[in-house]
């Protein structure tokens, strides 16, 4: 067991290392661009959005059932990054993207993201406050509102990028049953297993956080992916050394 | 002017995030108490945002009803239910008999039914997975799911039946060795992804609060 003080120190060191690596890779990235491994979900997403825009259908993004103030806000923040990109890409369509949440504060963030995205591409008139809405304040009341939204608002792309519990499987299944393009990812491991079964394109592990890098949002996104890989490698080495030392100590 | 404002919002978000992070990591009482105060303020704002969320929901469904869009009767029912429960809650409080009745006999059964639906949906999705992705990974996934399910089902493991021993052993081996190891690896990736996302917000690269 390590003491609280040492744990805090380790936390600060890892954080400083992480920031340093992100800056380093952001600078290096100009000369040596990041090479991404293919993620089928993100590759298919671009084509699905193009089809939706051409056929005048809607893109729906669910930011999950987590709250802004909770520890589960990180995947929804990643979802908002994807939203900015997707909203800008769908401005050619007659029907703007629609975003749903189970939290009022998250809904306000989604509205701001939509407004900014439309403003950036000079389509501020397309912004509607009701394009981002809170479907229900509890996980299951939120999920209960999804089938009607998917069937009545002409949605053809159904993305789930946020924090979900078991209800996430139902949210993905509703999309699959209505034969929408479904891309789903979350931070909860058990829900990821459920999404692997229910969603056509499931994002596993940290793939849910990689949307910004794959959709080319900014230079810090690929840099932070490379920093993640470097820190992960470091942690694996530390774990292996710890296991080795412990085994040897046990043998002696 | 708009550009300056966007920098101001980014700076406020970064400073607030940094104060809370430092309070969490350094455990300095002054920074910690400032962080707690900021979190309390955020919780208050989130509660007010819930009301805004309800108003937004009402507005979206009101538009649907007034324009008689597809599925407008559902929206009308939603508006009616929302106004009735909201009015009753504000007037008589959440412990009012009718409120409890609505909660226990409408909301609770509906949510429980959805939970039950999940079991059926997952079974169907399991079969659909085999039709959709006919690869080794999907097959392994389904076989493991069936073995773990059989090992956890009371009719197989109950009693001292010798039939239960291999399933019990297989379930423990799969969950405690393979699943635990794999999930720790995934958890590591998720934690690093969450840190990276938080840091990007902290340095103002990602601005979920708009430009």
Tab-separated table of C-alpha atoms in Angstrom:
chain	number	residue	atom	x	y	z
A	1	UNK	CA	0.000	0.000	0.000
A	2	UNK	CA	1.241	3.509	-0.755
A	3	UNK	CA	0.376	6.437	1.509
A	4	UNK	CA	-1.956	9.280	0.487
A	5	UNK	CA	0.930	11.743	0.185
A	6	UNK	CA	2.922	9.478	-2.090
A	7	UNK	CA	-0.153	8.739	-4.201
A	8	UNK	CA	-0.727	12.499	-4.642
A	9	UNK	CA	2.914	12.971	-5.615
A	10	UNK	CA	2.670	10.159	-8.165
A	11	UNK	CA	-0.525	11.800	-9.491
A	12	UNK	CA	1.238	15.160	-9.937
A	13	UNK	CA	4.243	13.517	-11.631
A	14	UNK	CA	2.027	11.548	-14.056
A	15	UNK	CA	0.006	14.676	-14.838
A	16	UNK	CA	3.101	16.810	-15.491
A	17	UNK	CA	4.574	14.013	-17.614
A	18	UNK	CA	1.315	13.728	-19.555
A	19	UNK	CA	1.155	17.483	-20.248
A	20	UNK	CA	4.830	17.505	-21.262
A	21	UNK	CA	4.296	14.592	-23.651
A	22	UNK	CA	1.205	16.197	-25.199
A	23	UNK	CA	3.161	19.408	-25.884
A	24	UNK	CA	6.128	17.428	-27.226
A	25	UNK	CA	3.983	15.349	-29.566
A	26	UNK	CA	2.037	18.442	-30.697
A	27	UNK	CA	5.341	20.025	-31.766
A	28	UNK	CA	6.669	16.775	-33.286
A	29	UNK	CA	3.337	16.180	-35.021
A	30	UNK	CA	4.029	19.012	-37.472
A	31	UNK	CA	7.050	17.161	-38.828
A	32	UNK	CA	5.988	13.543	-38.148
A	33	UNK	CA	2.210	13.247	-38.477
A	34	UNK	CA	0.456	10.644	-36.363
A	35	UNK	CA	-0.456	7.395	-38.101
A	36	UNK	CA	-3.768	6.042	-36.824
A	37	UNK	CA	-4.794	2.422	-36.721
A	38	UNK	CA	-8.098	2.008	-38.543
A	39	UNK	CA	-11.221	2.047	-36.352
A	40	UNK	CA	-14.094	0.697	-38.430
A	41	UNK	CA	-16.723	2.748	-36.575
A	42	UNK	CA	-15.148	6.130	-37.259
A	43	UNK	CA	-14.350	5.180	-40.861
A	44	UNK	CA	-17.962	4.180	-41.485
A	45	UNK	CA	-19.276	7.272	-39.670
A	46	UNK	CA	-18.010	9.658	-42.353
A	47	UNK	CA	-19.784	7.688	-45.091
A	48	UNK	CA	-22.979	7.419	-43.030
A	49	UNK	CA	-23.054	11.190	-42.432
A	50	UNK	CA	-22.516	11.855	-46.149
A	51	UNK	CA	-25.448	9.558	-46.970
A	52	UNK	CA	-27.623	11.260	-44.340
A	53	UNK	CA	-26.843	14.728	-45.714
A	54	UNK	CA	-27.518	13.642	-49.307
A	55	UNK	CA	-30.842	12.032	-48.443
A	56	UNK	CA	-31.983	14.861	-46.147
A	57	UNK	CA	-31.957	12.724	-43.032
A	58	UNK	CA	-30.873	13.614	-39.546
A	59	UNK	CA	-27.843	12.753	-37.447
A	60	UNK	CA	-28.554	12.053	-33.785
A	61	UNK	CA	-25.943	12.149	-31.041
A	62	UNK	CA	-26.674	10.907	-27.561
A	63	UNK	CA	-24.375	12.269	-24.852
A	64	UNK	CA	-25.408	9.551	-22.439
A	65	UNK	CA	-27.103	9.567	-19.080
A	66	UNK	CA	-24.251	11.069	-17.060
A	67	UNK	CA	-24.067	14.549	-15.561
A	68	UNK	CA	-21.604	17.409	-16.034
A	69	UNK	CA	-20.742	17.496	-12.339
A	70	UNK	CA	-20.211	13.730	-12.028
A	71	UNK	CA	-17.032	11.745	-12.598
A	72	UNK	CA	-18.691	10.271	-15.704
A	73	UNK	CA	-18.591	13.546	-17.661
A	74	UNK	CA	-15.376	12.731	-19.606
A	75	UNK	CA	-16.936	10.585	-22.389
A	76	UNK	CA	-19.697	13.170	-22.853
A	77	UNK	CA	-17.019	15.871	-23.258
A	78	UNK	CA	-15.459	13.669	-25.945
A	79	UNK	CA	-18.952	13.397	-27.466
A	80	UNK	CA	-19.226	17.197	-27.558
A	81	UNK	CA	-15.964	17.360	-29.514
A	82	UNK	CA	-17.407	14.939	-32.075
A	83	UNK	CA	-20.636	16.965	-32.087
A	84	UNK	CA	-18.816	20.160	-33.085
A	85	UNK	CA	-17.332	18.382	-36.105
A	86	UNK	CA	-20.509	16.528	-37.080
A	87	UNK	CA	-22.733	19.619	-36.749
A	88	UNK	CA	-20.420	21.572	-39.054
A	89	UNK	CA	-20.434	18.685	-41.557
A	90	UNK	CA	-24.234	18.501	-41.646
A	91	UNK	CA	-24.931	22.186	-42.327
A	92	UNK	CA	-25.489	21.322	-46.007
A	93	UNK	CA	-28.490	19.239	-44.956
A	94	UNK	CA	-31.989	20.660	-44.579
A	95	UNK	CA	-32.269	18.998	-41.207
A	96	UNK	CA	-29.758	19.941	-38.502
A	97	UNK	CA	-28.178	17.393	-36.184
A	98	UNK	CA	-30.103	16.607	-33.010
A	99	UNK	CA	-28.469	15.971	-29.622
A	100	UNK	CA	-30.051	14.400	-26.570
A	101	UNK	CA	-28.926	14.213	-22.949
A	102	UNK	CA	-30.286	13.191	-19.565
A	103	UNK	CA	-28.882	16.245	-17.827
A	104	UNK	CA	-29.862	19.920	-18.046
A	105	UNK	CA	-26.304	21.264	-17.792
A	106	UNK	CA	-25.101	18.840	-20.477
A	107	UNK	CA	-27.944	20.048	-22.703
A	108	UNK	CA	-26.719	23.646	-22.317
A	109	UNK	CA	-23.176	22.577	-23.276
A	110	UNK	CA	-24.581	20.781	-26.324
A	111	UNK	CA	-26.500	23.923	-27.328
A	112	UNK	CA	-23.339	26.024	-27.005
A	113	UNK	CA	-21.343	23.513	-29.043
A	114	UNK	CA	-23.981	23.479	-31.785
A	115	UNK	CA	-24.203	27.286	-31.826
A	116	UNK	CA	-20.398	27.628	-32.079
A	117	UNK	CA	-20.147	24.977	-34.799
A	118	UNK	CA	-22.794	26.675	-36.948
A	119	UNK	CA	-21.232	30.098	-36.338
A	120	UNK	CA	-17.794	28.829	-37.447
A	121	UNK	CA	-19.113	27.645	-40.808
A	122	UNK	CA	-21.292	30.734	-41.323
A	123	UNK	CA	-24.612	28.957	-40.845
A	124	UNK	CA	-25.799	30.595	-37.624
A	125	UNK	CA	-29.356	30.734	-38.960
A	126	UNK	CA	-29.516	26.917	-38.834
A	127	UNK	CA	-29.169	26.844	-35.064
A	128	UNK	CA	-32.280	25.847	-33.142
A	129	UNK	CA	-32.301	25.669	-29.343
A	130	UNK	CA	-34.504	22.563	-29.474
A	131	UNK	CA	-31.897	20.666	-31.527
A	132	UNK	CA	-30.221	19.898	-28.212
A	133	UNK	CA	-32.642	18.597	-25.645
A	134	UNK	CA	-32.945	16.714	-22.397
A	135	UNK	CA	-35.090	13.637	-23.048
A	136	UNK	CA	-35.544	12.563	-19.430
A	137	UNK	CA	-33.714	13.111	-16.150
A	138	UNK	CA	-33.256	9.413	-15.228
A	139	UNK	CA	-31.440	6.758	-17.309
A	140	UNK	CA	-34.535	4.737	-18.203
A	141	UNK	CA	-36.842	7.723	-18.756
A	142	UNK	CA	-34.171	9.006	-21.135
A	143	UNK	CA	-34.021	5.717	-23.012
A	144	UNK	CA	-37.826	5.503	-23.131
A	145	UNK	CA	-37.881	8.724	-25.161
A	146	UNK	CA	-35.399	7.514	-27.794
A	147	UNK	CA	-37.525	5.238	-30.054
A	148	UNK	CA	-40.064	7.993	-30.771
A	149	UNK	CA	-37.320	10.488	-31.510
A	150	UNK	CA	-35.559	8.080	-33.876
A	151	UNK	CA	-38.716	7.168	-35.755
A	152	UNK	CA	-40.438	10.558	-35.988
A	153	UNK	CA	-37.526	12.917	-36.661
A	154	UNK	CA	-36.041	11.202	-39.708
A	155	UNK	CA	-32.849	10.086	-38.000
A	156	UNK	CA	-30.562	7.777	-39.990
A	157	UNK	CA	-27.314	8.083	-38.008
A	158	UNK	CA	-27.578	7.222	-34.320
A	159	UNK	CA	-24.416	7.927	-32.320
A	160	UNK	CA	-23.996	7.159	-28.643
A	161	UNK	CA	-20.905	8.821	-27.186
A	162	UNK	CA	-21.226	9.428	-23.476
A	163	UNK	CA	-21.621	7.737	-20.150
A	164	UNK	CA	-24.116	4.858	-20.110
A	165	UNK	CA	-25.061	2.077	-17.746
A	166	UNK	CA	-26.973	-1.012	-18.879
A	167	UNK	CA	-29.572	1.280	-20.478
A	168	UNK	CA	-26.977	2.028	-23.174
A	169	UNK	CA	-27.602	-1.433	-24.636
A	170	UNK	CA	-31.285	-0.604	-25.051
A	171	UNK	CA	-30.421	2.775	-26.578
A	172	UNK	CA	-28.224	1.056	-29.174
A	173	UNK	CA	-30.742	-1.732	-29.761
A	174	UNK	CA	-33.536	0.753	-30.519
A	175	UNK	CA	-31.359	2.174	-33.297
A	176	UNK	CA	-30.470	-1.247	-34.702
A	177	UNK	CA	-34.110	-2.337	-34.718
A	178	UNK	CA	-35.002	0.739	-36.776
A	179	UNK	CA	-32.059	-0.061	-39.103
A	180	UNK	CA	-30.127	3.128	-38.402
A	181	UNK	CA	-26.353	3.428	-38.576
A	182	UNK	CA	-25.343	2.908	-34.943
A	183	UNK	CA	-21.986	3.966	-33.473
A	184	UNK	CA	-21.743	3.490	-29.718
A	185	UNK	CA	-19.047	3.982	-27.120
A	186	UNK	CA	-18.847	4.590	-23.408
A	187	UNK	CA	-16.406	4.521	-20.497
A	188	UNK	CA	-18.095	1.751	-18.491
A	189	UNK	CA	-16.499	-1.632	-19.215
A	190	UNK	CA	-19.601	-3.745	-18.605
A	191	UNK	CA	-21.651	-1.495	-20.866
A	192	UNK	CA	-18.950	-1.760	-23.523
A	193	UNK	CA	-19.504	-5.527	-23.526
A	194	UNK	CA	-23.242	-4.953	-23.972
A	195	UNK	CA	-22.629	-2.458	-26.764
A	196	UNK	CA	-20.360	-4.963	-28.531
A	197	UNK	CA	-23.410	-7.199	-28.845
A	198	UNK	CA	-26.082	-4.622	-29.594
A	199	UNK	CA	-24.348	-2.003	-31.755
A	200	UNK	CA	-23.097	-2.518	-35.293
A	201	UNK	CA	-20.136	-0.224	-34.632
A	202	UNK	CA	-19.031	-0.447	-31.014
A	203	UNK	CA	-16.143	1.608	-29.660
A	204	UNK	CA	-14.054	-0.428	-27.232
A	205	UNK	CA	-11.762	0.899	-24.503
A	206	UNK	CA	-10.392	4.380	-25.024
A	207	UNK	CA	-11.687	4.518	-28.626
A	208	UNK	CA	-14.595	6.589	-27.333
A	209	UNK	CA	-12.108	9.350	-26.464
A	210	UNK	CA	-10.318	9.191	-29.830
A	211	UNK	CA	-13.140	10.713	-31.911
A	212	UNK	CA	-11.533	14.156	-32.039
A	213	UNK	CA	-8.265	12.756	-33.410
A	214	UNK	CA	-9.947	10.536	-35.998
A	215	UNK	CA	-12.266	13.321	-37.141
A	216	UNK	CA	-9.342	15.751	-37.382
A	217	UNK	CA	-10.588	18.305	-34.852
A	218	UNK	CA	-7.235	19.817	-33.831
A	219	UNK	CA	-3.522	19.167	-33.416
A	220	UNK	CA	-3.768	18.445	-29.680
A	221	UNK	CA	-6.053	15.460	-30.276
A	222	UNK	CA	-3.523	13.226	-32.102
A	223	UNK	CA	-0.818	14.495	-29.754
A	224	UNK	CA	-2.814	13.414	-26.705
A	225	UNK	CA	-3.390	9.989	-28.304
A	226	UNK	CA	0.370	9.528	-28.676
A	227	UNK	CA	0.895	10.741	-25.092
A	228	UNK	CA	-1.684	8.176	-23.915
A	229	UNK	CA	0.243	5.411	-25.690
A	230	UNK	CA	3.551	6.529	-24.170
A	231	UNK	CA	2.159	6.733	-20.610
A	232	UNK	CA	0.406	3.392	-21.075
A	233	UNK	CA	3.708	1.803	-22.106
A	234	UNK	CA	5.382	3.322	-19.058
A	235	UNK	CA	2.681	1.962	-16.728
A	236	UNK	CA	2.961	-1.507	-18.307
A	237	UNK	CA	6.753	-1.475	-17.764
A	238	UNK	CA	6.254	-0.421	-14.107
A	239	UNK	CA	3.674	-3.206	-13.600
A	240	UNK	CA	5.999	-5.795	-15.163
A	241	UNK	CA	8.956	-4.654	-13.047
A	242	UNK	CA	6.767	-4.741	-9.917
A	243	UNK	CA	5.578	-8.266	-10.748
A	244	UNK	CA	9.131	-9.433	-11.424
A	245	UNK	CA	10.513	-7.925	-8.196
A	246	UNK	CA	7.671	-9.387	-6.157
A	247	UNK	CA	8.146	-12.838	-7.720
A	248	UNK	CA	11.903	-12.791	-7.097
A	249	UNK	CA	11.386	-11.596	-3.503
A	250	UNK	CA	8.927	-14.433	-2.995
A	251	UNK	CA	11.421	-16.981	-4.272
A	252	UNK	CA	14.258	-15.726	-2.043
B	1	UNK	CA	-15.270	41.407	-28.826
B	2	UNK	CA	-16.664	37.903	-29.294
B	3	UNK	CA	-13.136	36.537	-29.570
B	4	UNK	CA	-12.110	38.231	-26.311
B	5	UNK	CA	-15.167	36.840	-24.550
B	6	UNK	CA	-14.339	33.340	-25.741
B	7	UNK	CA	-10.840	33.702	-24.257
B	8	UNK	CA	-12.384	34.923	-21.009
B	9	UNK	CA	-14.651	31.844	-20.788
B	10	UNK	CA	-11.711	29.574	-21.577
B	11	UNK	CA	-9.594	31.275	-18.909
B	12	UNK	CA	-12.354	30.987	-16.277
B	13	UNK	CA	-12.869	27.285	-17.104
B	14	UNK	CA	-9.114	26.602	-16.967
B	15	UNK	CA	-8.584	28.394	-13.639
B	16	UNK	CA	-11.586	26.690	-12.013
B	17	UNK	CA	-10.487	23.287	-13.322
B	18	UNK	CA	-6.925	23.870	-12.146
B	19	UNK	CA	-8.038	24.914	-8.630
B	20	UNK	CA	-10.126	21.741	-8.239
B	21	UNK	CA	-7.351	19.541	-9.652
B	22	UNK	CA	-4.713	21.075	-7.370
B	23	UNK	CA	-7.031	20.749	-4.361
B	24	UNK	CA	-7.451	17.067	-5.204
B	25	UNK	CA	-3.757	16.378	-5.759
B	26	UNK	CA	-1.932	18.632	-3.280
B	27	UNK	CA	-4.390	18.501	-0.356
B	28	UNK	CA	-3.697	22.121	0.667
B	29	UNK	CA	-6.656	23.051	2.930
B	30	UNK	CA	-7.198	26.556	1.446
B	31	UNK	CA	-7.220	25.326	-2.159
B	32	UNK	CA	-9.272	22.294	-1.150
B	33	UNK	CA	-11.987	24.431	0.489
B	34	UNK	CA	-12.022	26.802	-2.511
B	35	UNK	CA	-12.445	23.763	-4.764
B	36	UNK	CA	-15.301	22.443	-2.628
B	37	UNK	CA	-17.026	25.821	-2.812
B	38	UNK	CA	-16.698	25.861	-6.604
B	39	UNK	CA	-18.090	22.306	-6.823
B	40	UNK	CA	-21.067	23.350	-4.643
B	41	UNK	CA	-21.706	26.265	-6.996
B	42	UNK	CA	-21.547	23.900	-9.977
B	43	UNK	CA	-24.078	21.561	-8.324
B	44	UNK	CA	-26.418	24.524	-7.748
B	45	UNK	CA	-26.079	25.608	-11.368
B	46	UNK	CA	-26.699	22.039	-12.520
B	47	UNK	CA	-29.950	21.968	-10.525
B	48	UNK	CA	-31.079	25.212	-12.177
B	49	UNK	CA	-30.061	23.737	-15.544
B	50	UNK	CA	-32.432	20.835	-14.913
B	51	UNK	CA	-35.324	23.290	-14.946
B	52	UNK	CA	-34.020	24.787	-18.192
B	53	UNK	CA	-33.828	21.254	-19.585
B	54	UNK	CA	-37.481	20.665	-18.740
B	55	UNK	CA	-38.486	23.977	-20.341
B	56	UNK	CA	-36.517	23.042	-23.459
B	57	UNK	CA	-38.213	19.641	-23.583
B	58	UNK	CA	-41.596	21.307	-23.211
B	59	UNK	CA	-40.768	23.759	-25.981
B	60	UNK	CA	-39.597	20.971	-28.370
B	61	UNK	CA	-42.794	18.978	-27.859
B	62	UNK	CA	-45.001	22.071	-27.954
B	63	UNK	CA	-43.568	22.858	-31.415
B	64	UNK	CA	-44.354	19.299	-32.518
B	65	UNK	CA	-47.951	19.559	-31.350
B	66	UNK	CA	-48.561	22.993	-32.801
B	67	UNK	CA	-47.083	21.993	-36.190
B	68	UNK	CA	-48.873	18.605	-36.011
B	69	UNK	CA	-45.600	16.854	-36.884
B	70	UNK	CA	-45.353	13.059	-37.100
B	71	UNK	CA	-45.916	11.500	-33.667
B	72	UNK	CA	-47.499	14.664	-32.231
B	73	UNK	CA	-50.032	12.756	-30.044
B	74	UNK	CA	-47.094	11.304	-28.039
B	75	UNK	CA	-45.814	14.835	-27.524
B	76	UNK	CA	-49.254	15.961	-26.355
B	77	UNK	CA	-49.368	13.134	-23.787
B	78	UNK	CA	-45.865	14.042	-22.626
B	79	UNK	CA	-46.786	17.713	-22.161
B	80	UNK	CA	-49.936	16.789	-20.255
B	81	UNK	CA	-48.110	14.343	-17.972
B	82	UNK	CA	-45.257	16.774	-17.387
B	83	UNK	CA	-47.538	19.659	-16.468
B	84	UNK	CA	-49.746	17.549	-14.181
B	85	UNK	CA	-46.860	15.958	-12.245
B	86	UNK	CA	-44.909	19.219	-12.100
B	87	UNK	CA	-47.958	21.121	-10.843
B	88	UNK	CA	-48.779	18.480	-8.239
B	89	UNK	CA	-45.165	18.357	-7.087
B	90	UNK	CA	-44.870	22.133	-6.732
B	91	UNK	CA	-48.246	22.506	-4.979
B	92	UNK	CA	-48.232	19.503	-2.643
B	93	UNK	CA	-44.615	18.359	-2.477
B	94	UNK	CA	-43.010	15.053	-3.471
B	95	UNK	CA	-44.540	13.136	-0.507
B	96	UNK	CA	-48.114	13.871	-1.575
B	97	UNK	CA	-50.199	10.687	-1.864
B	98	UNK	CA	-51.027	11.155	-5.551
B	99	UNK	CA	-47.374	11.868	-6.362
B	100	UNK	CA	-46.301	8.669	-4.629
B	101	UNK	CA	-49.065	6.785	-6.427
B	102	UNK	CA	-47.863	8.123	-9.796
B	103	UNK	CA	-44.281	7.251	-8.956
B	104	UNK	CA	-44.980	3.757	-7.605
B	105	UNK	CA	-47.613	2.756	-10.154
B	106	UNK	CA	-46.482	4.498	-13.321
B	107	UNK	CA	-42.808	5.469	-13.359
B	108	UNK	CA	-41.425	2.552	-11.367
B	109	UNK	CA	-43.227	-0.206	-13.361
B	110	UNK	CA	-42.331	1.434	-16.682
B	111	UNK	CA	-38.640	1.647	-15.757
B	112	UNK	CA	-38.679	-1.905	-14.360
B	113	UNK	CA	-40.266	-3.123	-17.617
B	114	UNK	CA	-37.516	-1.477	-19.597
B	115	UNK	CA	-34.941	-3.246	-17.421
B	116	UNK	CA	-36.704	-6.547	-18.085
B	117	UNK	CA	-36.787	-5.735	-21.792
B	118	UNK	CA	-33.012	-5.458	-21.640
B	119	UNK	CA	-32.657	-9.185	-20.925
B	120	UNK	CA	-34.768	-10.049	-23.975
B	121	UNK	CA	-32.999	-7.479	-26.157
B	122	UNK	CA	-29.601	-8.873	-25.208
B	123	UNK	CA	-30.617	-12.439	-26.021
B	124	UNK	CA	-31.920	-11.392	-29.440
B	125	UNK	CA	-28.840	-9.211	-29.999
B	126	UNK	CA	-26.648	-12.226	-29.184
B	127	UNK	CA	-28.206	-14.196	-32.040
B	128	UNK	CA	-28.043	-11.142	-34.296
B	129	UNK	CA	-24.338	-10.772	-33.530
B	130	UNK	CA	-23.653	-14.203	-34.992
B	131	UNK	CA	-25.537	-13.292	-38.161
B	132	UNK	CA	-23.832	-9.886	-38.430
B	133	UNK	CA	-20.223	-10.608	-37.483
B	134	UNK	CA	-19.333	-14.182	-38.295
B	135	UNK	CA	-15.802	-14.047	-36.985
B	136	UNK	CA	-13.790	-15.866	-34.326
B	137	UNK	CA	-14.090	-13.009	-31.799
B	138	UNK	CA	-17.885	-12.991	-31.902
B	139	UNK	CA	-17.966	-16.764	-31.521
B	140	UNK	CA	-15.591	-16.654	-28.521
B	141	UNK	CA	-17.656	-13.823	-27.008
B	142	UNK	CA	-20.883	-15.805	-27.246
B	143	UNK	CA	-19.393	-19.115	-26.041
B	144	UNK	CA	-17.843	-17.377	-23.015
B	145	UNK	CA	-21.153	-15.611	-22.282
B	146	UNK	CA	-23.025	-18.945	-22.361
B	147	UNK	CA	-20.444	-20.731	-20.146
B	148	UNK	CA	-20.449	-17.874	-17.568
B	149	UNK	CA	-24.247	-17.805	-17.659
B	150	UNK	CA	-24.462	-21.560	-17.075
B	151	UNK	CA	-21.946	-21.311	-14.244
B	152	UNK	CA	-23.943	-18.550	-12.557
B	153	UNK	CA	-27.398	-20.040	-13.022
B	154	UNK	CA	-28.750	-21.579	-9.777
B	155	UNK	CA	-30.119	-24.768	-11.423
B	156	UNK	CA	-26.627	-25.710	-12.553
B	157	UNK	CA	-24.516	-24.731	-9.559
B	158	UNK	CA	-27.038	-25.375	-6.779
B	159	UNK	CA	-26.431	-28.310	-4.478
B	160	UNK	CA	-23.538	-30.744	-4.644
B	161	UNK	CA	-24.361	-32.022	-8.089
B	162	UNK	CA	-21.173	-33.155	-9.866
B	163	UNK	CA	-22.554	-31.567	-13.051
B	164	UNK	CA	-22.028	-28.123	-11.555
B	165	UNK	CA	-18.286	-28.509	-10.870
B	166	UNK	CA	-16.907	-27.999	-14.411
B	167	UNK	CA	-19.206	-25.019	-15.081
B	168	UNK	CA	-18.322	-23.488	-11.732
B	169	UNK	CA	-14.615	-23.961	-12.389
B	170	UNK	CA	-14.856	-22.624	-15.956
B	171	UNK	CA	-16.817	-19.567	-14.843
B	172	UNK	CA	-14.301	-18.699	-12.126
B	173	UNK	CA	-11.362	-19.234	-14.466
B	174	UNK	CA	-12.899	-17.077	-17.184
B	175	UNK	CA	-14.040	-14.233	-14.938
B	176	UNK	CA	-11.140	-14.093	-12.497
B	177	UNK	CA	-8.273	-14.662	-14.921
B	178	UNK	CA	-9.234	-13.604	-18.444
B	179	UNK	CA	-12.043	-11.105	-17.840
B	180	UNK	CA	-10.358	-9.425	-14.853
B	181	UNK	CA	-7.040	-9.115	-16.710
B	182	UNK	CA	-8.662	-7.827	-19.882
B	183	UNK	CA	-10.902	-5.365	-18.098
B	184	UNK	CA	-7.947	-3.927	-16.168
B	185	UNK	CA	-6.193	-3.285	-19.470
B	186	UNK	CA	-9.287	-1.610	-20.909
B	187	UNK	CA	-9.756	0.384	-17.702
B	188	UNK	CA	-6.206	1.689	-18.004
B	189	UNK	CA	-6.936	2.920	-21.531
B	190	UNK	CA	-10.239	4.498	-20.470
B	191	UNK	CA	-8.573	6.294	-17.535
B	192	UNK	CA	-5.822	7.671	-19.779
B	193	UNK	CA	-8.432	8.754	-22.336
B	194	UNK	CA	-10.418	10.539	-19.633
B	195	UNK	CA	-7.266	12.297	-18.377
B	196	UNK	CA	-6.404	13.430	-21.911
B	197	UNK	CA	-9.954	14.742	-22.452
B	198	UNK	CA	-9.880	16.628	-19.137
B	199	UNK	CA	-6.472	18.122	-19.914
B	200	UNK	CA	-7.619	19.349	-23.327
B	201	UNK	CA	-10.532	21.159	-21.650
B	202	UNK	CA	-8.174	22.501	-18.989
B	203	UNK	CA	-5.767	24.022	-21.517
B	204	UNK	CA	-8.667	25.438	-23.544
B	205	UNK	CA	-8.108	23.248	-26.614
B	206	UNK	CA	-11.576	21.679	-26.282
B	207	UNK	CA	-14.278	24.192	-25.396
B	208	UNK	CA	-17.533	22.442	-24.578
B	209	UNK	CA	-18.889	25.821	-23.429
B	210	UNK	CA	-18.683	27.177	-26.984
B	211	UNK	CA	-16.367	29.700	-28.695
